[in-house]
Tab-separated table of C-alpha atoms and ligand atoms in Angstrom:
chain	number	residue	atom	x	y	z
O	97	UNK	CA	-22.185	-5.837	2.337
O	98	UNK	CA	-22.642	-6.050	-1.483
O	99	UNK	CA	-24.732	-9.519	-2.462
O	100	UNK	CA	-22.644	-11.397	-4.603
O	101	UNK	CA	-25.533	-12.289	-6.273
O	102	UNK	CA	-25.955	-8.656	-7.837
O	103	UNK	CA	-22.494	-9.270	-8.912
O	104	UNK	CA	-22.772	-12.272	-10.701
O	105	UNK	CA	-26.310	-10.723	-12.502
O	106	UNK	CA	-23.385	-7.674	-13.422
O	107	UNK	CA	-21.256	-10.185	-14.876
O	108	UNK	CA	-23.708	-12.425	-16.641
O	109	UNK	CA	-23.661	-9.235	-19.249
O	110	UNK	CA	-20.107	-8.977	-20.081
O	111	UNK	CA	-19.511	-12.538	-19.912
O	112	UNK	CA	-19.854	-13.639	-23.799
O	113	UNK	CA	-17.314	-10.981	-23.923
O	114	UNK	CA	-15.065	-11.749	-21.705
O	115	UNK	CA	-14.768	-15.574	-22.802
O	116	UNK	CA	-14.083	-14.506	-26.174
O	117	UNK	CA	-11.328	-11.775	-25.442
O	118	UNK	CA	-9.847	-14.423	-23.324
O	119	UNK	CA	-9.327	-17.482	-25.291
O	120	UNK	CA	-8.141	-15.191	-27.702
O	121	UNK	CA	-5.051	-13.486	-25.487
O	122	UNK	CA	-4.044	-17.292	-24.393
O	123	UNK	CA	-3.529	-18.399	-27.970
O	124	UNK	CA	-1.577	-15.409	-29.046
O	125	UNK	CA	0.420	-15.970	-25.458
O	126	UNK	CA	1.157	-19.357	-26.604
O	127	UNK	CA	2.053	-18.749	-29.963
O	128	UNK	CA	4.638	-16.114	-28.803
O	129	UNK	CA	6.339	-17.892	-26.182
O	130	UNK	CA	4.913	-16.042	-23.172
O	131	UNK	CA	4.222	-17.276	-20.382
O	132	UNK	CA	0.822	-19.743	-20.063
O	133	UNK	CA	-2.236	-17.649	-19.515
O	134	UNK	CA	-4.402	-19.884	-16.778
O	135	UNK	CA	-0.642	-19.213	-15.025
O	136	UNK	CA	-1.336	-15.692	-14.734
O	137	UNK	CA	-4.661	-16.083	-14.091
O	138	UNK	CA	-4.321	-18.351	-11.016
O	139	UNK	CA	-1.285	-16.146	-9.791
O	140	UNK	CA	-3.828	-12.715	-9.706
O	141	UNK	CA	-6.759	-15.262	-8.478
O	142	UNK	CA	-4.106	-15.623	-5.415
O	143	UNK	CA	-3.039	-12.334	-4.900
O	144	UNK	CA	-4.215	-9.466	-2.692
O	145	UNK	CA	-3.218	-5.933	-1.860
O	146	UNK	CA	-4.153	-4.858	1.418
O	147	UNK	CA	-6.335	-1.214	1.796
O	148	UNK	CA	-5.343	1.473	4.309
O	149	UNK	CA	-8.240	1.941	6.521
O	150	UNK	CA	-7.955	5.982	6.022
O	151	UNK	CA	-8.122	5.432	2.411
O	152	UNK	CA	-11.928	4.863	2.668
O	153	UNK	CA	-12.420	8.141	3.349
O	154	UNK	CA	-12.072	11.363	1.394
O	155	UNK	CA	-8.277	12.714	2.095
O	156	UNK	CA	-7.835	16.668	2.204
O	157	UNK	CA	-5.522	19.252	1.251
O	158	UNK	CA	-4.096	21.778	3.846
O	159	UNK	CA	-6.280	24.308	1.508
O	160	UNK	CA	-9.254	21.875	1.907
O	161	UNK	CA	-11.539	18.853	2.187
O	162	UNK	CA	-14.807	17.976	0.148
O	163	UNK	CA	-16.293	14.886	1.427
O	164	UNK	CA	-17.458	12.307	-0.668
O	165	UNK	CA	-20.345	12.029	1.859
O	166	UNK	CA	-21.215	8.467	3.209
O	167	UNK	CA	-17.718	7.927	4.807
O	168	UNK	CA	-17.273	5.161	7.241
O	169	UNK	CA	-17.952	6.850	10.744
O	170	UNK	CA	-16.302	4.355	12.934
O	171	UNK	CA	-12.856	1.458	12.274
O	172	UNK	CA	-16.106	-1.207	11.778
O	173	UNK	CA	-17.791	0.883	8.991
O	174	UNK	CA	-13.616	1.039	7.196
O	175	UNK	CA	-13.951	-2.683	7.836
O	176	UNK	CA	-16.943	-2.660	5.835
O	177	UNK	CA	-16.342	-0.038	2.940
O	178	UNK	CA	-13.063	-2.597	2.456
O	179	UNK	CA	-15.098	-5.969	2.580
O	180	UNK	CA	-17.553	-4.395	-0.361
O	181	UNK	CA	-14.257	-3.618	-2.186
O	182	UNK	CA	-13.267	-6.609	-2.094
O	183	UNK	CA	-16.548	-8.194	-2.847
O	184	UNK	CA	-15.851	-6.261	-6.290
O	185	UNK	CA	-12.128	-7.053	-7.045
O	186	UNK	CA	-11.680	-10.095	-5.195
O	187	UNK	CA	-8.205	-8.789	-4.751
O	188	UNK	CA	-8.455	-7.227	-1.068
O	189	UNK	CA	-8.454	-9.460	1.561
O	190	UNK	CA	-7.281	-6.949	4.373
O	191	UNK	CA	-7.626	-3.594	6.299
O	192	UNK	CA	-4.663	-1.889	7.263
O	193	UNK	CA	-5.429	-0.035	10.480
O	194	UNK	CA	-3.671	3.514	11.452
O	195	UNK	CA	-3.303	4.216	15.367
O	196	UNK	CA	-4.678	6.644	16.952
O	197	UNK	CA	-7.097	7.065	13.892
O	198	UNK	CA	-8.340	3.727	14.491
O	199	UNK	CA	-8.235	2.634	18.306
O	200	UNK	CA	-10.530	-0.082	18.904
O	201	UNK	CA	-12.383	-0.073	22.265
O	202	UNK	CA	-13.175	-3.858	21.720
O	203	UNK	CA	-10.306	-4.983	19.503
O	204	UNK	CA	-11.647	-9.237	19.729
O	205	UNK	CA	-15.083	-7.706	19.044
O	206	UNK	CA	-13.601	-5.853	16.046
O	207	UNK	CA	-11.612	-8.566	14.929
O	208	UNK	CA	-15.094	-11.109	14.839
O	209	UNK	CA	-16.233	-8.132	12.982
O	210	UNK	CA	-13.793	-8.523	9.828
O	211	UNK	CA	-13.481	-12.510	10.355
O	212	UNK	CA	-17.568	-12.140	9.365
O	213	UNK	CA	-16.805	-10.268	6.504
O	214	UNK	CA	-13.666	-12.429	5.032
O	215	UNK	CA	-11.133	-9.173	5.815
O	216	UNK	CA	-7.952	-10.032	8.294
O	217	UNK	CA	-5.692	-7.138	9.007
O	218	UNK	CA	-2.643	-6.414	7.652
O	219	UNK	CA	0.200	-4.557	9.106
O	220	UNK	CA	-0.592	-1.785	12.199
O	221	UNK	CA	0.307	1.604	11.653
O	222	UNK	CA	1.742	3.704	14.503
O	223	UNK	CA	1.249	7.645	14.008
O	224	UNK	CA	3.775	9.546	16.190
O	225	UNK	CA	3.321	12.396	13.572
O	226	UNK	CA	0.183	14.383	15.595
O	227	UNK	CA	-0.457	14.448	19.041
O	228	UNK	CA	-2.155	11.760	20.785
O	229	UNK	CA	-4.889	12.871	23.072
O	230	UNK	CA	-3.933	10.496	25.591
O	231	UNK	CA	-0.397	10.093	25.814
O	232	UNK	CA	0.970	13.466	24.528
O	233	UNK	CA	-0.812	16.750	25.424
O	234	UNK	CA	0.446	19.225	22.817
O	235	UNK	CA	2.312	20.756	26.118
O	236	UNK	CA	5.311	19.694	27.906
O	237	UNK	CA	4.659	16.278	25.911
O	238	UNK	CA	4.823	16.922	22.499
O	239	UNK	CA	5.832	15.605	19.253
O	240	UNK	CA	6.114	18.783	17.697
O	241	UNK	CA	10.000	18.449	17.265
O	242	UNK	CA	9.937	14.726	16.891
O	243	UNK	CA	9.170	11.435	18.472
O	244	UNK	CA	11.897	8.916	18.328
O	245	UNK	CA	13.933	11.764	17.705
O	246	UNK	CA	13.363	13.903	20.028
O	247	UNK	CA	15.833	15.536	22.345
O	248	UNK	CA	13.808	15.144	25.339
O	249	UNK	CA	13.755	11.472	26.763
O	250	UNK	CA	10.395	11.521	28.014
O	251	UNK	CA	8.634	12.460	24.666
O	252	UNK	CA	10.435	9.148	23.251
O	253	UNK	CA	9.249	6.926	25.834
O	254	UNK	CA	6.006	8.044	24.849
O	255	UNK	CA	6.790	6.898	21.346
O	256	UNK	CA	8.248	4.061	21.871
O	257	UNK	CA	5.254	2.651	24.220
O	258	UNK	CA	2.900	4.126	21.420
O	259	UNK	CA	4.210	1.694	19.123
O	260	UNK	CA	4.453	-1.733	21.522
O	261	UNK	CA	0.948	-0.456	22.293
O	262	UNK	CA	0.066	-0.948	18.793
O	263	UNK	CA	2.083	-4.204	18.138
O	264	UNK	CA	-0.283	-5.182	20.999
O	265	UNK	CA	-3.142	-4.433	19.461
O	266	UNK	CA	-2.313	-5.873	16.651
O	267	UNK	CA	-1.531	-8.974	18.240
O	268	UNK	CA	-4.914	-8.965	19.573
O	269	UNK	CA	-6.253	-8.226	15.651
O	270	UNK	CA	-4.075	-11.146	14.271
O	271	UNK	CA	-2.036	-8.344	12.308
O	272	UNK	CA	1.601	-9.863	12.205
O	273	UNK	CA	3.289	-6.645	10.886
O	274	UNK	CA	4.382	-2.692	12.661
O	275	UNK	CA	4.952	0.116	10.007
O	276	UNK	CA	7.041	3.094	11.515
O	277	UNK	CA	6.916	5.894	9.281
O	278	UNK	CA	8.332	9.070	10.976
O	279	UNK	CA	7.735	12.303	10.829
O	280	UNK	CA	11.202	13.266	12.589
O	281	UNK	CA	13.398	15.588	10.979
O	282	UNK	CA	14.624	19.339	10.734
O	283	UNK	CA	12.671	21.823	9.441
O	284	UNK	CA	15.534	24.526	9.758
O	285	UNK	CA	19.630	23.835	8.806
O	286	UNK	CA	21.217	24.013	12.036
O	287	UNK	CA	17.684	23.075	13.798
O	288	UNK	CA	19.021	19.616	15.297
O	289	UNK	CA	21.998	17.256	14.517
O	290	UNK	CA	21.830	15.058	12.102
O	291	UNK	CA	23.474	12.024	13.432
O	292	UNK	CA	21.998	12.709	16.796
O	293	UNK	CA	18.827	12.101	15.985
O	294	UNK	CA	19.739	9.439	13.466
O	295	UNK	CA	21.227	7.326	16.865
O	296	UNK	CA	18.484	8.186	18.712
O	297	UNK	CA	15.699	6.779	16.006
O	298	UNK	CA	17.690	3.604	15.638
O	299	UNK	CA	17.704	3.163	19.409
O	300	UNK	CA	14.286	3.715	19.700
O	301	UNK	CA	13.278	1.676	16.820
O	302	UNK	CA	15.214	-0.891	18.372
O	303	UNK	CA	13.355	-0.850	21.297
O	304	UNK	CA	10.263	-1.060	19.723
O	305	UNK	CA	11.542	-3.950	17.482
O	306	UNK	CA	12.584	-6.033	20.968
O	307	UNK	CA	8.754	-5.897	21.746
O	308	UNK	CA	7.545	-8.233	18.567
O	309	UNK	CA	6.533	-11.576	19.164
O	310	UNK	CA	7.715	-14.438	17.394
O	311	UNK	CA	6.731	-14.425	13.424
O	312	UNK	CA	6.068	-10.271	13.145
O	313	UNK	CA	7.942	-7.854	10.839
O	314	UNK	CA	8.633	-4.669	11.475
O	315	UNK	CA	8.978	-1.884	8.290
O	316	UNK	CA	11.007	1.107	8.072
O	317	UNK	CA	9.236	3.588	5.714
O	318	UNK	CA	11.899	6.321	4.516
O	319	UNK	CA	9.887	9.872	3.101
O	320	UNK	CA	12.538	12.575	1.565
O	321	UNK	CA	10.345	15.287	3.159
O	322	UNK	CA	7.254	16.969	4.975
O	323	UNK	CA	6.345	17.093	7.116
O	324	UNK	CA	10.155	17.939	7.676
O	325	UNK	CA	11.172	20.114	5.118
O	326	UNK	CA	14.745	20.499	5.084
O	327	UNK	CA	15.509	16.372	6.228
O	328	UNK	CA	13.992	14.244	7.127
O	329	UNK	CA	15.999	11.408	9.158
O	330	UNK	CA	14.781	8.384	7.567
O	331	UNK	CA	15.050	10.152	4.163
O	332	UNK	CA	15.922	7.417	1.698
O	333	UNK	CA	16.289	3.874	1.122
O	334	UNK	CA	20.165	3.868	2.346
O	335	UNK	CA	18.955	5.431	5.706
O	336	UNK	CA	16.143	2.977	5.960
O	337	UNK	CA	18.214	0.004	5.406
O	338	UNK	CA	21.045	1.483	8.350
O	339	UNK	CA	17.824	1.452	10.532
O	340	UNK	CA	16.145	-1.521	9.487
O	341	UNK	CA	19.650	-3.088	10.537
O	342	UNK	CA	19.624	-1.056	13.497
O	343	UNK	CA	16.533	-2.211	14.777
O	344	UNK	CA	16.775	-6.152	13.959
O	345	UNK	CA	16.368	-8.799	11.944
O	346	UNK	CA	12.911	-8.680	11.769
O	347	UNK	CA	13.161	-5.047	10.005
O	348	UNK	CA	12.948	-4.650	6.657
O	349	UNK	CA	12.230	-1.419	4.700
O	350	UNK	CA	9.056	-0.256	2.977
O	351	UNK	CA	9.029	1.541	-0.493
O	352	UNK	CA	6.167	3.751	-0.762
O	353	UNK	CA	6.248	4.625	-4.614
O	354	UNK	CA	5.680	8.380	-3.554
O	355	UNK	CA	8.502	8.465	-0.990
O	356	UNK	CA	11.467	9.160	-3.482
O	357	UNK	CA	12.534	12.681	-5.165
O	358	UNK	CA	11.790	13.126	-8.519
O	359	UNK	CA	13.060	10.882	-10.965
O	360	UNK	CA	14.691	8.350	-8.910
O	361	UNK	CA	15.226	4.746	-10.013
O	362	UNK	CA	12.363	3.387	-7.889
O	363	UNK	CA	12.679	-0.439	-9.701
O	364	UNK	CA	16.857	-0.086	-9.120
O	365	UNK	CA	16.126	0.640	-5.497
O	366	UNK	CA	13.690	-2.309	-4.908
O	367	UNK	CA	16.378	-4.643	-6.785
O	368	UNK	CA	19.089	-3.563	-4.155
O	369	UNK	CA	17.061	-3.481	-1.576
O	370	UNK	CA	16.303	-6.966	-2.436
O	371	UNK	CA	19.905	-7.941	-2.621
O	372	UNK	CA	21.001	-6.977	0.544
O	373	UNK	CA	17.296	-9.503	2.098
O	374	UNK	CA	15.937	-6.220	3.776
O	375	UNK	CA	12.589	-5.836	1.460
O	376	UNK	CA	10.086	-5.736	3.498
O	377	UNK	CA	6.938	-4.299	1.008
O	378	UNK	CA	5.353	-1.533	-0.525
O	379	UNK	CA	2.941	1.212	0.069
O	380	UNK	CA	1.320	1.467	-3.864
O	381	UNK	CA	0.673	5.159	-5.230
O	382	UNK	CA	1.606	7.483	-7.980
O	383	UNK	CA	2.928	10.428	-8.266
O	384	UNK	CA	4.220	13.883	-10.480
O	385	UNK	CA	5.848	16.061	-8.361
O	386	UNK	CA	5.408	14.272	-4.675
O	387	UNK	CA	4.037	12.295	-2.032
O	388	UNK	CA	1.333	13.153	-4.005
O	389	UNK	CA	-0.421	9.569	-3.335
O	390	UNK	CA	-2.708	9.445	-6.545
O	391	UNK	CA	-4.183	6.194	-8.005
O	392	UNK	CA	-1.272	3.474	-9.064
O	393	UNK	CA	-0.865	3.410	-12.215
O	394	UNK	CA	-2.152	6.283	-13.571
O	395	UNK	CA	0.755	8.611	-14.136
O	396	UNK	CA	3.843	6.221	-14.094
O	397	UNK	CA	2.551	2.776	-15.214
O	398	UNK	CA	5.465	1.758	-16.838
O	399	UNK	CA	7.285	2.360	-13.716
O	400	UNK	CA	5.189	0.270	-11.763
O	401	UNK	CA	5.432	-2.843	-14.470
O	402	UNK	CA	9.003	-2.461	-13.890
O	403	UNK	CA	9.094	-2.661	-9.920
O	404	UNK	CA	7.224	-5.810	-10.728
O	405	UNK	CA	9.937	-7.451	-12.969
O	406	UNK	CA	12.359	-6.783	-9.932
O	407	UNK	CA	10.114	-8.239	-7.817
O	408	UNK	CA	9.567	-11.921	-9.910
O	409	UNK	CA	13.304	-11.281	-10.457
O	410	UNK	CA	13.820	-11.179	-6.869
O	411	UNK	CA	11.393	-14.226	-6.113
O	412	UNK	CA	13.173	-16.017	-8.776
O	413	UNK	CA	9.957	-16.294	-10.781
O	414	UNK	CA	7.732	-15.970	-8.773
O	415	UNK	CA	6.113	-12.792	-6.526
O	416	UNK	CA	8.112	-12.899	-2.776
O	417	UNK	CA	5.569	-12.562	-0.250
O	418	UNK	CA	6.049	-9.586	0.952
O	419	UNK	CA	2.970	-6.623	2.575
O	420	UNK	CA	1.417	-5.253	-0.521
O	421	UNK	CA	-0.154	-2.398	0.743
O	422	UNK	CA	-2.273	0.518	-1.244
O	423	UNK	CA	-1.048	4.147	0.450
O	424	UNK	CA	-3.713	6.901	-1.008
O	425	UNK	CA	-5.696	9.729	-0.457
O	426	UNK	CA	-8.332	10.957	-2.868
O	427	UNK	CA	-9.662	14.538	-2.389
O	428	UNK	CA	-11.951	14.761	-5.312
O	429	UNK	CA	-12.690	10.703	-6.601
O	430	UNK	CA	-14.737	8.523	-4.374
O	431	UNK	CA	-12.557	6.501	-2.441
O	432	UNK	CA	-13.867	3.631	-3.318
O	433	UNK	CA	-13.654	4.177	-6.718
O	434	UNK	CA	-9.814	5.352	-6.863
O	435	UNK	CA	-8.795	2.013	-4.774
O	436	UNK	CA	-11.007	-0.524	-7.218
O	437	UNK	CA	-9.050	1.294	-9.830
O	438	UNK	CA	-5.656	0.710	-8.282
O	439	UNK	CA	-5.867	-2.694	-7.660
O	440	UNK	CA	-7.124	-2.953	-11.350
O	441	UNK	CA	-3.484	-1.104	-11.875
O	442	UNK	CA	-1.418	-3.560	-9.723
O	443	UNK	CA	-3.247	-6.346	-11.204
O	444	UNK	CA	-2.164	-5.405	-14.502
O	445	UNK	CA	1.502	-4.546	-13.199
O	446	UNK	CA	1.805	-8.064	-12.095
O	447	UNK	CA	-0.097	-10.101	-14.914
O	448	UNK	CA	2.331	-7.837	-17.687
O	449	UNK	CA	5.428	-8.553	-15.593
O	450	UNK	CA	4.579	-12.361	-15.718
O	451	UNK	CA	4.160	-12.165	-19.236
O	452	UNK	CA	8.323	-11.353	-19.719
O	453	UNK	CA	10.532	-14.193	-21.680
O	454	UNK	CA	12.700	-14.194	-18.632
O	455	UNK	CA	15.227	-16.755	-20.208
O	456	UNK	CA	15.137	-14.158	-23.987
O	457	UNK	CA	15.790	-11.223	-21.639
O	458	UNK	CA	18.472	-12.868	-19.666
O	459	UNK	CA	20.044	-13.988	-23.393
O	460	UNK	CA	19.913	-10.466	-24.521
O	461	UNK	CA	21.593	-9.011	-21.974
O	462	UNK	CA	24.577	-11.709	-22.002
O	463	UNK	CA	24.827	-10.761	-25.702
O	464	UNK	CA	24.269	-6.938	-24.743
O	465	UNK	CA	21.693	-6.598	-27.177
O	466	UNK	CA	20.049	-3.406	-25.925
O	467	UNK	CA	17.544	-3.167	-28.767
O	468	UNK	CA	16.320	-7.277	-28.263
O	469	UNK	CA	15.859	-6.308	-24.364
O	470	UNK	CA	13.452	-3.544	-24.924
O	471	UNK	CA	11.538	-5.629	-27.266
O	472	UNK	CA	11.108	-8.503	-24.596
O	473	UNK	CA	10.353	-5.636	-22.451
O	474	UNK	CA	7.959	-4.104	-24.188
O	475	UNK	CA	6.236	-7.191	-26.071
O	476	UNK	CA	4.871	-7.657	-22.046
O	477	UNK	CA	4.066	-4.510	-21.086
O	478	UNK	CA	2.265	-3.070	-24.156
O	479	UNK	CA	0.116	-6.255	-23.797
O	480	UNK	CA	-3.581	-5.691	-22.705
O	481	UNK	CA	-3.438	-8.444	-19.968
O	482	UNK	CA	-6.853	-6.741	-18.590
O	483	UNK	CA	-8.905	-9.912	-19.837
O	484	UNK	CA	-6.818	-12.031	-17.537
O	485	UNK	CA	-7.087	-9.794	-14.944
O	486	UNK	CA	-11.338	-9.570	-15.576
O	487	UNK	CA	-11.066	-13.269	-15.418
O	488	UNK	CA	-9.367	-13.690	-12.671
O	489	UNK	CA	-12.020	-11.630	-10.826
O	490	UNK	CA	-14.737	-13.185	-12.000
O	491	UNK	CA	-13.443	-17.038	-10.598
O	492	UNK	CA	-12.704	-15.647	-7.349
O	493	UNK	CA	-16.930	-14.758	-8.060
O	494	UNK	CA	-15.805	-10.627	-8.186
O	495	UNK	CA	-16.929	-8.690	-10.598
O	496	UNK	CA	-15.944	-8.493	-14.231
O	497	UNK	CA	-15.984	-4.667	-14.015
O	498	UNK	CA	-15.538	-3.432	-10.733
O	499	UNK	CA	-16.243	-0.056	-11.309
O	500	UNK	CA	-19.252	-0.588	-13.423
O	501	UNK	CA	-20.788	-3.227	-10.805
O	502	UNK	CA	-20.054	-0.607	-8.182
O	503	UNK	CA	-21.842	2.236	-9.487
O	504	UNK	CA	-25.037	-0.293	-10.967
O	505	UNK	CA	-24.900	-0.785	-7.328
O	506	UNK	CA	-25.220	2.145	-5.651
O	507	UNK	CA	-23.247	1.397	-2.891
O	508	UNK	CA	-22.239	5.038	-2.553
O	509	UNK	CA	-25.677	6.234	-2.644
O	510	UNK	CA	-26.571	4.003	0.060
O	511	UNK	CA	-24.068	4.661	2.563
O	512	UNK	CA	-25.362	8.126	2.417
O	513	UNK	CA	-28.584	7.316	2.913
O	514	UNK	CA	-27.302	5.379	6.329
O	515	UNK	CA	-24.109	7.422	7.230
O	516	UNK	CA	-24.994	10.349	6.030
O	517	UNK	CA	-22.787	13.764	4.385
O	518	UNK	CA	-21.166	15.206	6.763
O	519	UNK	CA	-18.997	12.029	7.866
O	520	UNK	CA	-15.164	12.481	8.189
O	521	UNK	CA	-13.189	9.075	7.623
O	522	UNK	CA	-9.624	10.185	7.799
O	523	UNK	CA	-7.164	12.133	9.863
O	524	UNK	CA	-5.703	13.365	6.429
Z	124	RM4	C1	2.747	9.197	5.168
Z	124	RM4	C2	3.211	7.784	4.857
Z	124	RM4	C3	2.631	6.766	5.737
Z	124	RM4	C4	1.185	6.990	6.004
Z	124	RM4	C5	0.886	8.410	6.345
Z	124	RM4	C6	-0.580	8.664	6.521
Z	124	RM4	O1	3.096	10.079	4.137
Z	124	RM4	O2	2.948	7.491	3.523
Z	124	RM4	O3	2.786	5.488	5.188
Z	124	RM4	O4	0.927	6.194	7.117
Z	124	RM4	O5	1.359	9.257	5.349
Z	125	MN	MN1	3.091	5.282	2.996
Z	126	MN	MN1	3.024	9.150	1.994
């Protein structure tokens, strides 16, 4: 655990600072007509994205993986790696476990474990995308040509009771959400039928949806491709909403920023997905070419400032609460390091997005003046909202900077002193 008195000795440094750049950014936010500052600061002192528990670890390429050394060996030690990030941002209050990667022997046990350390966990992953020592054998039972999909009956029993088994578990966690991304599709024109195995998901994810209690969602996650590389069958956010309908009305689809082909209108889709009540949350990332799942913010941040003006748009104001959820996998930063950094980048998404003159943008458009718009646009986002942000952190008694406090630290340099190097954290 990191001592949040070494924090607060980081922060009494850059205090002075931060006081100053503060008080500073709230008068020139009143004197423009933006919105109140201590409103954005209480809205990001509220708010938490939840961290994948294989994003603690190093992720690899199929050409290789170079550890980051001191990886969490076991689901408590992700608890923990999670907990210290959050002692830093203040901004993760959950784990977001992956099954079979994580598959607690002593789920109550494990779930005393993060209750100690302030985490709670967010919604349970299922993986029906490898096989699973104990229920498929890489045999007769396999997933290689799909799980809900697949043409023999047998295999998707297997997935299906793979995924109440995790909706179980989670139950037993206090999770209150299932995320079903598939790998299902067809490698191969010609390989399978499309709407085949399109009927045969929704069935199955109906199934599984039948099995949540009272008060759990259930998210459809649509990928264009791999590992299917010719389609996938839930490929975009039209198929995902057709199964998230399919399933029930406790479905609602996922947007993982990487999950679209290049150049799509990722902020149009959230606003219609939105519209028709089937957003269910996001999976934060970014991207050039791919599912490339690099640190948010740091290729596309404009993009991500406006998925956040659909999303105060769609809570009339205010942010819906929906599963915020960060989806990466860092082959050469420390983990640790890249997920500080992208809740920094969400932060900022949200705090910039709060800052738009709702009522000047909504007069510019009724007037159609394109050139006013941009300005109201831009007079948000090309503010540096990062003292708000800092602030924020620092009442919820985080750190001021994150990245600096972590490294002063040495938290990585510890954990390999007790983990050691040779430590693998993630199936990726
Ligand atoms: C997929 C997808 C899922 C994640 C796996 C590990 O590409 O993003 O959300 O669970 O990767
Ligand atoms: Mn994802
Ligand atoms: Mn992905």
């Amino acid at each position: 655990m990191i001592d949040r008195e070494r924090i607060a000795e980081h922060n009494r440094e850059l205090e002075p600072r931060l006081v100053r750049d503060v008080e500073h950014l709230a008068t020139n936010l009143a004197t423009d007509g933006h919105a109140d500052a201590e409103e954005v600061i209480s809205a990001l002192v509220d708010f938490s994205v939840a961290a994948p528990s294989w994003a603690v670890g190093t992720g690899g390429t199929r050409f290789g993986r170079f550890p980051a050394g001191g990886e969490p060996r076991t689901t408590e030690e992700k608890i923990d790696d999670v907990a210290a990030l959050h002692a830093l941002t203040g901004s993760n209050r959950s784990i977001s476990l992956h099954v079979p990667w994580d598959d607690p022997a002593d789920p109550p046990g494990l779930r005393e474990h993060a209750l100690a350390r302030g985490i709670g966990f967010d919604a349970m992953n299922s993986n029906t995308f490898q096989d699973n020592p104990s229920t498929t054998d890489g045999g007769r039972l396999t997933y290689k040509f799909g799980s809900l999909a697949n043409t023999d009956p047998e295999v998707r029993e297997v997935a299906v009771a793979h995924n109440r088994y995790v909706i179980e578990l989670g139950v037993a966690l206090g999770s209150q959400a299932l995320t079903v991304w598939l790998a299902d599709g067809i490698n191969h024109p010609g390989q399978a039928d499309h709407r085949d195995q399109f009927e045969r998901v929704a069935d199955g994810l109906r199934r599984i949806h039948d099995h949540l209690p009272d008060g759990w969602r259930m998210y459809t996650e649509h990928k264009p491709y791999e590992p299917a590389f010719y389609a996938t069958v839930n490929q975009d956010w039209g198929s995902s909403l057709l199964l998230a309908r399919a399933a029930g009305d406790k479905a609602s689809c996922l947007v993982d920023l990487g999950h679209h082909l290049p150049n799509a209108n990722i902020e149009q889709i959230v606003s219609r997905l939105a519209m028709a009540g089937r957003l269910g949350g996001f999976h934060f990332n970014d991207s050039k070419y791919g599912d490339d799942d690099l640190t948010t913010g740091s290729i596309k941040p404009f993009q991500l400032f406006l998925i956040f003006c659909e999303l105060i748009r769609a809570g009339d104001g205010r942010l819906p609460a929906l599963a915020y959820m960060i989806d990466q996998s860092h082959n050469v930063k420390d983990p640790l390091e890249d997920l500080i950094q992208s809740t920094e980048a969400v932060a900022i998404a949200y705090a910039q997005a709060m800052l738009v003159d709702r009522a000047a943008l909504a007069a510019a458009q009724l007037d159609n003046d394109a050139a006013r718009a941009q300005q109201v646009l831009q007079s948000a986002f090309r503010t540096d909202v990062r003292p708000l942000v800092a602030e924020a952190r620092r009442r919820g008694g985080a750190a001021i900077d994150p990245l600096g406090a972590y490294r002063g630290i040495g938290y990585r340099r510890t954990m390999i002193e007790r983990r050691g190097t040779g430590t693998v954290a993630t199936g990726l």
